[in-house]
Coordinates of C-alpha atoms and ligand atoms in Angstrom, one line a residue:
M1 CA 61.3 -17.6 0.6
V2 CA 59.4 -14.4 1.5
S3 CA 60.7 -11.1 0.1
K4 CA 60.7 -7.9 2.1
I5 CA 57.7 -6.6 0.1
D6 CA 55.8 -9.6 1.1
Y7 CA 56.5 -8.8 4.8
Q8 CA 54.8 -5.5 4.5
S9 CA 51.8 -6.6 2.5
K10 CA 51.3 -10.1 3.9
I11 CA 52.1 -9.9 7.6
P12 CA 50.1 -7.1 9.2
N13 CA 52.1 -6.0 12.3
N14 CA 53.0 -3.2 14.6
V15 CA 56.4 -4.6 15.6
G16 CA 58.4 -2.9 12.8
L17 CA 58.9 -6.1 10.9
S18 CA 60.0 -4.5 7.7
D19 CA 62.8 -2.8 9.5
S20 CA 63.9 -5.9 11.5
P21 CA 66.4 -8.1 9.6
K22 CA 66.7 -10.3 12.6
L23 CA 63.0 -11.1 12.7
Q24 CA 62.7 -11.4 9.0
K25 CA 65.6 -13.9 8.9
A26 CA 64.0 -16.0 11.6
L27 CA 60.6 -15.9 10.0
E28 CA 62.0 -16.8 6.6
Q29 CA 63.0 -20.2 8.1
W30 CA 59.9 -20.7 10.1
L31 CA 57.1 -19.4 7.9
P32 CA 57.3 -22.2 5.2
N33 CA 57.2 -24.8 7.9
Y34 CA 54.3 -23.1 9.5
L35 CA 52.4 -23.2 6.2
D36 CA 53.3 -26.8 5.8
W37 CA 52.0 -27.5 9.3
W38 CA 48.8 -25.6 8.6
K39 CA 48.1 -27.6 5.4
E40 CA 48.8 -30.9 7.1
M41 CA 47.2 -30.3 10.5
G42 CA 44.8 -27.4 9.8
P43 CA 41.1 -27.9 8.9
E44 CA 41.0 -30.9 6.6
G45 CA 39.0 -30.5 3.4
F46 CA 38.4 -26.8 3.4
Q47 CA 41.7 -25.2 2.5
E48 CA 40.4 -24.0 -1.0
D49 CA 37.1 -22.6 0.3
E50 CA 36.4 -18.9 0.6
V51 CA 35.7 -18.2 4.3
Y52 CA 34.1 -15.0 5.7
L53 CA 36.8 -14.2 8.2
R54 CA 37.9 -11.4 10.4
T55 CA 41.6 -10.5 10.1
A56 CA 43.5 -8.3 12.6
V57 CA 45.2 -5.6 10.5
S58 CA 46.1 -3.1 13.2
V59 CA 45.7 -2.6 16.9
D60 CA 43.2 0.3 16.4
T61 CA 39.6 -0.4 17.3
D62 CA 38.5 -0.3 13.7
G63 CA 41.6 -2.0 12.3
W64 CA 41.6 -5.2 14.2
A65 CA 38.2 -6.5 13.0
H66 CA 38.5 -6.5 9.2
F67 CA 36.0 -8.9 7.6
D68 CA 36.3 -10.5 4.1
Y69 CA 36.3 -13.7 2.2
V70 CA 39.7 -15.4 2.4
K71 CA 41.1 -18.9 1.7
M72 CA 42.6 -20.1 5.0
P73 CA 46.1 -20.7 3.8
D74 CA 46.1 -17.1 2.5
Y75 CA 45.0 -15.7 5.9
R76 CA 47.2 -12.8 6.9
W77 CA 48.5 -14.0 10.2
G78 CA 49.8 -10.9 11.9
I79 CA 52.0 -9.9 14.9
F80 CA 50.5 -7.3 17.3
L81 CA 51.5 -5.8 20.6
T82 CA 48.9 -3.7 22.4
P83 CA 50.4 -0.2 22.9
T84 CA 51.6 0.4 26.4
D85 CA 52.7 3.2 28.6
A86 CA 56.5 3.8 28.2
D87 CA 56.9 4.2 32.0
R88 CA 55.0 1.1 32.9
T89 CA 56.2 -0.3 36.2
I90 CA 56.1 -3.8 37.7
A91 CA 52.8 -4.3 39.6
F92 CA 53.7 -7.3 41.9
G93 CA 56.3 -9.6 43.3
D94 CA 59.8 -8.8 44.5
H95 CA 60.4 -6.2 41.9
I96 CA 57.3 -4.2 42.5
G97 CA 57.6 -0.5 41.5
E98 CA 60.6 -1.1 39.3
K99 CA 60.4 -0.2 35.6
A100 CA 58.9 -3.1 33.5
W101 CA 61.4 -4.8 31.2
D102 CA 61.6 -4.6 27.4
D103 CA 64.2 -7.3 27.3
V104 CA 64.5 -10.6 29.2
P105 CA 66.6 -10.4 32.3
G106 CA 69.2 -13.2 32.1
E107 CA 68.3 -14.8 35.4
M108 CA 64.6 -15.2 34.3
R109 CA 65.3 -16.6 30.8
T110 CA 64.5 -20.2 31.6
E111 CA 61.3 -19.5 33.4
L112 CA 60.0 -17.0 30.9
R113 CA 60.8 -19.3 28.0
R114 CA 59.0 -22.1 29.7
L115 CA 55.9 -20.0 30.2
I116 CA 55.9 -18.8 26.6
V117 CA 56.5 -22.3 25.2
T118 CA 53.7 -23.8 27.3
Q119 CA 51.3 -21.0 26.2
G120 CA 52.4 -21.3 22.6
D121 CA 52.1 -25.1 22.5
T122 CA 48.4 -24.9 23.3
E123 CA 47.6 -22.9 20.2
P124 CA 48.5 -25.3 17.4
A125 CA 47.4 -28.1 19.6
S126 CA 43.8 -26.8 19.5
V127 CA 43.9 -26.5 15.7
E128 CA 45.1 -30.1 15.5
Q129 CA 42.3 -31.3 17.9
Q130 CA 39.6 -29.6 15.8
R131 CA 40.9 -30.4 12.3
L132 CA 38.2 -32.9 11.3
L133 CA 35.2 -31.1 12.7
G134 CA 34.4 -29.1 9.6
Q135 CA 33.3 -32.2 7.9
S136 CA 30.4 -32.6 10.3
C137 CA 29.4 -28.9 10.8
P138 CA 25.9 -28.2 11.9
S139 CA 25.7 -25.1 9.6
L140 CA 27.8 -22.7 7.5
Y141 CA 27.5 -20.2 10.3
D142 CA 29.2 -22.7 12.7
L143 CA 31.7 -23.8 10.1
R144 CA 32.8 -20.2 9.7
N145 CA 33.1 -19.7 13.5
L146 CA 35.2 -22.9 13.8
F147 CA 37.6 -21.6 11.1
Q148 CA 37.7 -18.1 12.7
V149 CA 38.8 -19.8 16.0
N150 CA 41.4 -21.9 14.1
V151 CA 43.0 -19.1 12.2
E152 CA 43.2 -17.0 15.4
E153 CA 44.8 -19.8 17.3
G154 CA 47.3 -19.9 14.5
R155 CA 47.9 -16.2 15.1
H156 CA 48.3 -16.8 18.8
L157 CA 51.0 -19.3 17.9
W158 CA 52.7 -16.5 15.9
A159 CA 52.4 -14.2 18.8
M160 CA 54.4 -16.6 21.0
V161 CA 56.8 -17.4 18.2
Y162 CA 57.5 -13.7 17.7
L163 CA 58.6 -13.5 21.4
L164 CA 60.8 -16.6 21.1
M165 CA 62.5 -15.3 18.0
M166 CA 63.0 -11.7 19.2
H167 CA 64.1 -12.4 22.7
F168 CA 65.5 -16.0 23.1
G169 CA 68.1 -16.2 20.3
R170 CA 68.9 -19.7 19.0
D171 CA 67.1 -21.5 21.8
G172 CA 63.9 -19.5 20.9
R173 CA 64.2 -20.4 17.2
E174 CA 64.6 -24.1 18.1
E175 CA 61.5 -23.9 20.4
A176 CA 59.6 -22.2 17.6
E177 CA 60.4 -25.2 15.3
E178 CA 59.4 -27.7 18.0
L179 CA 56.0 -26.0 18.4
L180 CA 55.3 -27.2 14.9
Q181 CA 56.6 -30.7 15.5
R182 CA 54.7 -31.9 18.6
R183 CA 51.3 -33.3 17.8
S184 CA 48.1 -33.4 19.8
G185 CA 47.5 -36.9 21.1
N186 CA 50.6 -38.3 19.6
P187 CA 52.1 -40.7 22.2
D188 CA 55.7 -40.1 21.0
S189 CA 55.6 -36.3 20.9
P190 CA 52.4 -35.1 22.6
R191 CA 51.4 -31.5 23.3
I192 CA 52.6 -30.3 26.7
L193 CA 49.3 -30.0 28.6
E194 CA 46.9 -32.8 29.0
A195 CA 43.6 -31.2 27.8
F196 CA 45.3 -30.4 24.5
N197 CA 45.9 -34.1 23.8
K198 CA 42.2 -35.0 24.2
P199 CA 40.4 -35.7 20.9
I200 CA 37.6 -33.3 19.9
E201 CA 35.5 -35.3 17.5
D202 CA 32.1 -33.8 17.8
W203 CA 30.6 -30.3 18.0
L204 CA 29.3 -30.6 21.6
S205 CA 32.9 -31.2 22.7
F206 CA 34.0 -28.3 20.5
F207 CA 31.5 -25.9 22.2
C208 CA 32.4 -27.2 25.6
F209 CA 36.1 -26.8 24.8
T210 CA 35.7 -23.2 23.6
T211 CA 33.5 -22.4 26.7
F212 CA 35.8 -24.0 29.3
T213 CA 39.3 -24.5 27.8
D214 CA 39.4 -21.2 26.0
R215 CA 38.2 -19.6 29.2
D216 CA 41.3 -21.1 30.9
G217 CA 43.2 -19.3 28.0
K218 CA 41.5 -16.1 29.1
Y219 CA 42.7 -16.4 32.6
Q220 CA 46.2 -17.6 31.8
L221 CA 46.6 -14.8 29.2
G222 CA 45.3 -12.4 31.7
A223 CA 47.9 -13.5 34.3
L224 CA 50.6 -13.2 31.7
A225 CA 49.3 -9.8 30.6
E226 CA 50.3 -8.6 34.1
S227 CA 53.9 -9.7 33.4
A228 CA 56.9 -7.4 34.0
F229 CA 58.2 -8.5 30.6
N230 CA 56.5 -5.9 28.4
P231 CA 56.5 -7.8 25.1
L232 CA 54.7 -10.7 26.7
S233 CA 52.2 -8.5 28.5
R234 CA 51.5 -6.6 25.3
S235 CA 51.1 -9.8 23.2
C236 CA 48.7 -11.3 25.7
R237 CA 46.6 -8.2 25.9
F238 CA 46.0 -8.3 22.2
M239 CA 45.3 -12.1 22.2
L240 CA 42.7 -11.5 24.9
T241 CA 40.6 -9.5 22.5
E242 CA 40.4 -12.5 20.2
E243 CA 39.8 -15.0 23.0
A244 CA 36.5 -13.3 23.7
H245 CA 35.0 -14.4 20.4
H246 CA 36.1 -18.0 21.0
M247 CA 34.3 -18.1 24.3
F248 CA 31.3 -16.5 22.6
V249 CA 31.3 -19.4 20.1
G250 CA 31.4 -21.9 22.9
E251 CA 28.9 -20.4 25.2
T252 CA 26.3 -19.7 22.6
G253 CA 27.0 -23.1 21.0
V254 CA 26.1 -25.0 24.1
G255 CA 23.3 -22.6 24.8
R256 CA 21.8 -23.3 21.3
V257 CA 22.1 -27.0 21.9
I258 CA 20.2 -26.6 25.2
Q259 CA 17.6 -24.4 23.5
R260 CA 17.0 -27.0 20.8
T261 CA 16.8 -29.9 23.3
C262 CA 14.1 -28.0 25.2
E263 CA 12.1 -27.6 22.0
L264 CA 12.5 -31.2 21.2
M265 CA 11.5 -32.3 24.7
K266 CA 8.1 -30.7 24.0
E267 CA 7.7 -32.2 20.6
A268 CA 9.2 -35.7 20.9
P269 CA 7.2 -38.7 22.1
E270 CA 7.5 -39.0 25.9
G271 CA 10.0 -36.1 25.8
D272 CA 12.7 -38.5 24.6
V273 CA 14.8 -36.2 22.4
T274 CA 16.9 -39.0 21.1
K275 CA 13.9 -40.1 19.1
A276 CA 14.0 -36.7 17.4
G277 CA 17.8 -36.6 16.9
G278 CA 18.5 -34.3 19.8
I279 CA 21.0 -34.4 22.7
P280 CA 19.4 -35.1 26.1
L281 CA 20.2 -32.6 28.9
D282 CA 21.9 -35.2 31.1
L283 CA 24.3 -35.9 28.2
I284 CA 25.1 -32.2 27.8
Q285 CA 25.8 -32.2 31.6
K286 CA 28.2 -35.0 31.1
Y287 CA 30.1 -33.1 28.5
I288 CA 30.2 -30.0 30.7
N289 CA 31.6 -32.2 33.5
E290 CA 34.3 -33.6 31.2
W291 CA 35.6 -30.4 29.7
Y292 CA 35.3 -28.2 32.8
T293 CA 37.4 -30.6 34.9
A294 CA 40.0 -31.1 32.1
S295 CA 40.2 -27.3 32.1
L296 CA 40.6 -27.1 35.9
D297 CA 43.6 -29.3 35.4
L298 CA 45.2 -26.7 33.2
F299 CA 45.8 -24.5 36.3
G300 CA 48.5 -27.0 37.6
S301 CA 48.9 -27.9 41.2
E302 CA 47.2 -26.0 44.0
N303 CA 50.5 -25.8 45.9
S304 CA 53.1 -25.0 43.4
S305 CA 56.7 -23.8 43.8
N306 CA 56.7 -22.8 40.1
S307 CA 53.8 -20.4 40.7
A308 CA 55.6 -18.9 43.6
T309 CA 58.7 -18.4 41.5
Y310 CA 56.7 -16.8 38.7
F311 CA 55.0 -14.4 41.0
A312 CA 58.1 -13.4 42.9
A313 CA 59.9 -12.7 39.7
G314 CA 57.1 -10.7 38.3
L315 CA 56.5 -13.0 35.4
K316 CA 52.9 -14.1 36.0
G317 CA 50.4 -12.3 38.3
R318 CA 46.8 -12.8 39.3
W319 CA 43.8 -11.9 37.2
A320 CA 43.6 -8.1 37.0
E321 CA 46.5 -7.8 39.4
A322 CA 47.3 -4.2 38.6
T323 CA 43.7 -2.9 38.3
D324 CA 41.4 -4.9 40.7
P325 CA 40.9 -2.6 43.7
R326 CA 40.3 -5.8 45.9
I327 CA 43.9 -6.8 45.4
T328 CA 45.8 -4.6 47.8
D329 CA 48.8 -6.8 48.8
H330 CA 50.9 -7.1 45.7
K331 CA 53.8 -8.8 47.4
A332 CA 51.8 -11.6 48.8
L333 CA 54.6 -12.5 51.2
D334 CA 52.7 -12.9 54.5
A335 CA 49.3 -14.2 53.6
N336 CA 48.2 -17.8 53.3
Y337 CA 45.5 -19.6 51.4
R338 CA 43.5 -22.2 53.3
M339 CA 42.4 -25.3 51.5
D340 CA 41.1 -28.8 52.2
V341 CA 43.8 -31.3 51.6
P342 CA 42.9 -35.0 51.4
T343 CA 44.0 -37.3 54.2
D344 CA 43.4 -41.0 54.7
G345 CA 39.9 -40.7 56.0
G346 CA 38.8 -37.3 54.7
F347 CA 40.2 -33.8 54.6
Q348 CA 42.4 -31.6 56.7
E349 CA 42.6 -27.8 56.3
E350 CA 46.0 -26.7 55.4
E351 CA 47.5 -23.2 55.0
I352 CA 49.6 -22.7 51.8
P353 CA 51.8 -19.6 51.5
L354 CA 49.9 -17.4 49.1
R355 CA 52.6 -17.2 46.6
R356 CA 52.6 -21.0 46.3
A357 CA 48.8 -20.9 45.9
M358 CA 48.8 -18.6 42.9
N359 CA 47.5 -21.3 40.5
L360 CA 44.6 -21.8 42.9
V361 CA 43.9 -18.1 43.2
L362 CA 43.8 -17.8 39.4
R363 CA 41.6 -20.9 39.2
D364 CA 39.2 -19.3 41.7
S365 CA 38.7 -16.4 39.3
Y366 CA 38.1 -18.8 36.5
V367 CA 35.6 -20.9 38.5
E368 CA 33.6 -17.7 39.4
D369 CA 33.4 -16.8 35.7
C370 CA 32.3 -20.4 34.7
E371 CA 29.5 -20.1 37.3
K372 CA 28.2 -17.1 35.5
V373 CA 28.1 -19.1 32.2
I374 CA 26.0 -21.8 34.0
V375 CA 23.6 -19.2 35.2
R376 CA 23.1 -17.9 31.7
W377 CA 22.5 -21.5 30.3
N378 CA 20.0 -22.1 33.1
K379 CA 18.1 -19.0 32.1
I380 CA 17.5 -20.8 28.7
L381 CA 16.0 -23.8 30.7
T382 CA 13.9 -21.5 32.9
K383 CA 12.6 -19.6 29.9
A384 CA 11.6 -22.9 28.2
G385 CA 9.7 -23.9 31.4
M386 CA 12.1 -26.8 32.3
Q387 CA 12.8 -28.0 35.8
E388 CA 16.2 -29.3 35.0
R389 CA 19.3 -27.2 35.7
M390 CA 23.0 -27.4 34.6
K391 CA 25.7 -27.2 37.2
L392 CA 29.4 -27.3 37.6
P393 CA 30.8 -30.4 39.3
H394 CA 32.9 -29.9 42.5
Q395 CA 36.5 -28.9 42.0
R396 CA 37.6 -32.3 43.5
F397 CA 35.7 -34.3 40.8
N398 CA 37.6 -36.1 38.0
R399 CA 40.9 -34.4 38.6
H400 CA 44.2 -35.5 37.0
Q401 CA 46.5 -32.7 38.3
G402 CA 46.9 -31.4 41.8
V403 CA 46.0 -32.6 45.3
Y404 CA 42.7 -34.2 44.4
S405 CA 44.1 -36.3 41.6
S406 CA 45.2 -39.1 43.8
A407 CA 41.7 -40.0 45.0
N408 CA 38.1 -40.4 43.7
Y409 CA 35.3 -37.9 44.3
D410 CA 31.7 -37.7 43.2
P411 CA 30.4 -34.6 41.4
D412 CA 29.5 -33.1 44.8
G413 CA 33.1 -33.5 46.0
N414 CA 32.4 -36.4 48.4
P415 CA 35.2 -39.0 48.6
I416 CA 34.2 -42.4 47.0
S417 CA 36.1 -45.7 46.6
A418 CA 37.8 -46.7 43.4
E419 CA 35.1 -49.4 43.0
E420 CA 32.3 -46.8 43.3
W421 CA 34.0 -44.5 40.9
E422 CA 34.3 -47.3 38.3
A423 CA 30.7 -48.3 38.8
K424 CA 29.3 -44.8 38.6
K425 CA 31.6 -42.7 36.3
G426 CA 29.4 -43.5 33.3
Q427 CA 26.6 -41.6 35.0
W428 CA 28.8 -38.5 35.3
L429 CA 31.1 -38.5 32.3
P430 CA 30.4 -39.4 28.6
T431 CA 30.6 -43.1 28.0
E432 CA 31.7 -44.6 24.7
A433 CA 28.1 -45.2 23.9
D434 CA 27.3 -41.5 24.7
K435 CA 30.1 -40.3 22.4
A436 CA 29.0 -42.7 19.7
Y437 CA 25.5 -41.3 19.9
V438 CA 26.6 -37.7 19.8
K439 CA 28.9 -38.5 16.9
S440 CA 26.0 -40.2 15.0
L441 CA 24.2 -36.8 15.0
M442 CA 27.1 -35.0 13.4
V443 CA 26.0 -34.9 9.8
A444 CA 27.2 -31.9 7.8
V445 CA 24.6 -29.2 7.0
M446 CA 26.1 -26.8 4.4
E447 CA 23.1 -25.0 2.9
P448 CA 23.0 -21.3 3.9
G449 CA 20.5 -20.7 6.7
K450 CA 20.0 -24.4 7.4
F451 CA 20.9 -26.0 10.8
A452 CA 21.3 -29.6 12.0
P453 CA 18.3 -30.8 14.0
W454 CA 20.2 -31.0 17.3
I455 CA 21.1 -27.2 17.5
A456 CA 19.0 -24.0 17.4
P457 CA 20.0 -21.3 15.0
P458 CA 21.8 -18.3 16.5
R459 CA 19.9 -15.1 17.2
K460 CA 21.9 -13.1 14.7
G461 CA 24.7 -13.5 12.2
I462 CA 28.3 -12.4 12.2
N463 CA 29.3 -8.8 11.6
G464 CA 25.7 -7.7 10.9
Q465 CA 25.2 -10.3 8.2
P466 CA 22.0 -12.4 8.2
V467 CA 22.0 -15.9 9.7
D468 CA 21.5 -17.3 6.2
F469 CA 24.5 -15.5 4.8
E470 CA 26.9 -17.8 2.8
Y471 CA 29.6 -17.7 5.4
V472 CA 31.7 -20.3 3.6
K473 CA 31.8 -20.6 -0.2
R474 CA 32.7 -24.1 -1.1
A475 CA 35.4 -24.4 -3.8
Ligands
BYC501 N1 48.9 -31.3 32.0 O1 53.6 -26.6 39.7 P1 52.8 -27.3 38.7 C1 45.0 -21.5 26.0 C2 52.9 -30.0 34.8 S1 44.9 -22.3 27.5 C3 50.1 -31.7 31.9 O2 51.6 -28.0 39.1 P2 52.8 -25.0 37.2 C4 44.2 -22.0 24.9 C5 53.7 -28.8 34.9 O3 54.1 -28.3 33.6 C6 46.1 -21.5 28.5 N2 51.1 -31.3 32.7 O4 52.5 -26.4 37.5 C7 42.9 -22.5 25.1 C8 54.9 -29.3 35.7 O5 55.8 -30.0 34.8 P3 57.3 -30.2 35.1 C9 47.6 -22.1 28.3 C10 50.8 -30.4 33.6 O6 54.1 -25.0 36.4 C11 42.1 -23.0 24.1 C12 54.3 -30.2 36.7 O7 53.0 -30.6 36.1 N3 48.5 -21.2 29.0 O8 45.7 -20.5 25.8 O9 52.7 -24.1 38.4 C13 42.6 -23.1 22.8 C14 54.0 -29.6 38.0 O10 53.9 -28.3 37.9 C15 49.5 -29.8 33.7 C16 49.2 -21.6 30.1 O11 49.1 -22.6 30.6 C17 48.5 -30.3 32.8 N4 47.3 -29.8 32.9 O12 51.5 -24.6 36.3 C18 43.9 -22.6 22.6 C19 50.1 -20.5 30.6 N5 49.5 -28.9 34.7 O13 57.9 -28.9 35.3 C20 44.7 -22.0 23.6 C21 51.5 -20.9 30.8 C22 50.7 -28.9 35.2 O14 57.4 -31.1 36.4 N6 51.7 -22.0 31.8 N7 51.5 -29.7 34.6 O15 57.8 -30.9 33.9 C23 51.7 -21.9 33.1 O16 51.5 -20.9 33.6 C24 52.0 -23.1 33.9 O17 52.9 -23.9 33.3 C25 50.8 -24.1 34.2 C26 51.2 -25.1 35.2 C27 49.6 -23.2 34.7 C28 50.3 -24.8 33.0

């Protein structure tokens, strides 16, 4: 059991936790189960190590990035809401212009709970997916980054659990428990969204996941930050500040693999980087294809009655709904979205009422952002004098959700037969042999300043520390 004093010293927060018996009581039940979950499903083999981590201790600019050595089970998971204007009004949907809500309106309870649970479920899922990665880390710098991402996903779970406990009564407490019970990849009680049940067994997958799947997180959190429900909006705003580091880890991680491959292409006999323990560019492209498309699926269907309901009710908006000057019609009642829908022989353009196309509108913002990442990776190739380029596959390729999931398409979006897909998918997505090769390279390097041969060192360390800093002190 946690005493009141522990709340104040152990759980940094700006939600008045020490004066909220309701929240304390709910947390008293949940916290021991969370810690049990962390010990069972969190990073395996490193729970006693001292890790150089950043902890959010307040919402002030200098307070949220406090760095120190800490053992992960002692990490101070906190609860933060970004301060907001007391007169905030609803920026979109049917209730536009009305005062934003501090409590959940009865008629929106089910939908809001569903959104919060879906968001919350992804956070522990990702920790579960990544729990064995530490054992094959390419460096102490990368190991520390993995753990930073993991503890912050843990905190994001807390953020959603706080909302469930404070605003959804007994149902919310039950949902909070269930968030600790589902397990990534478990066929009997899987995580809710598909990408969070995929194994992440090597670091290239981890870097692609943090580039593309965490970037979905950015856009989903951004859409929820527009919510009329103030506590959700404020939680998501704070989470977004942490999400930025996760995407940095992913993008620079893939970038460093590309960089190292370029170096090895020049050194290795006939440019065959596999002879020098590197990852060929076409293999990196296959991993990009896999994680980008799995992340596109996270936006749900292109034509979605759920998304129309969320928008109409003011629960979930578009990216930068309230601030982007290009968005002028915040009711989205009369406009349509034109898209190609598959027919027997090809495609037919269809108009979807804009509110029903909100998943797609959000996905478009995401795709635009991913394109910029590809441009930055290609600069590394250009600088190294390589002709090869990375690219995003077409949005129709390898889809498991939405209108394109019922047919097969090549990476350029051309329809192909099931036979052609079977024959060629190994050219586009990692095969078992590819995965086995990448996994064979994953041998732990834990000496400060040393890096596995398949990845270049970063340009600089974390928080002004040198690259050869002892980011993790092994117990
Ligand atoms: N896998 O109208 P539809 C993050 C279900 S990542 C499995 O298409 P909707 C993070 C859907 O639930 C961000 N099922 O979908 C990143 C529905 O089921 P029911 C996570 C899927 O509801 C890295 C049915 O298909 N946040 O934070 O409009 C590390 C048809 O529904 C999938 C959120 O997702 C799928 N991919 O949109 C850590 C935000 N897609 O009702 C963390 C909250 C759809 O028939 N969630 N389905 O049983 C939402 O806004 C929406 O629920 C979705 C789906 C965008 C996910």
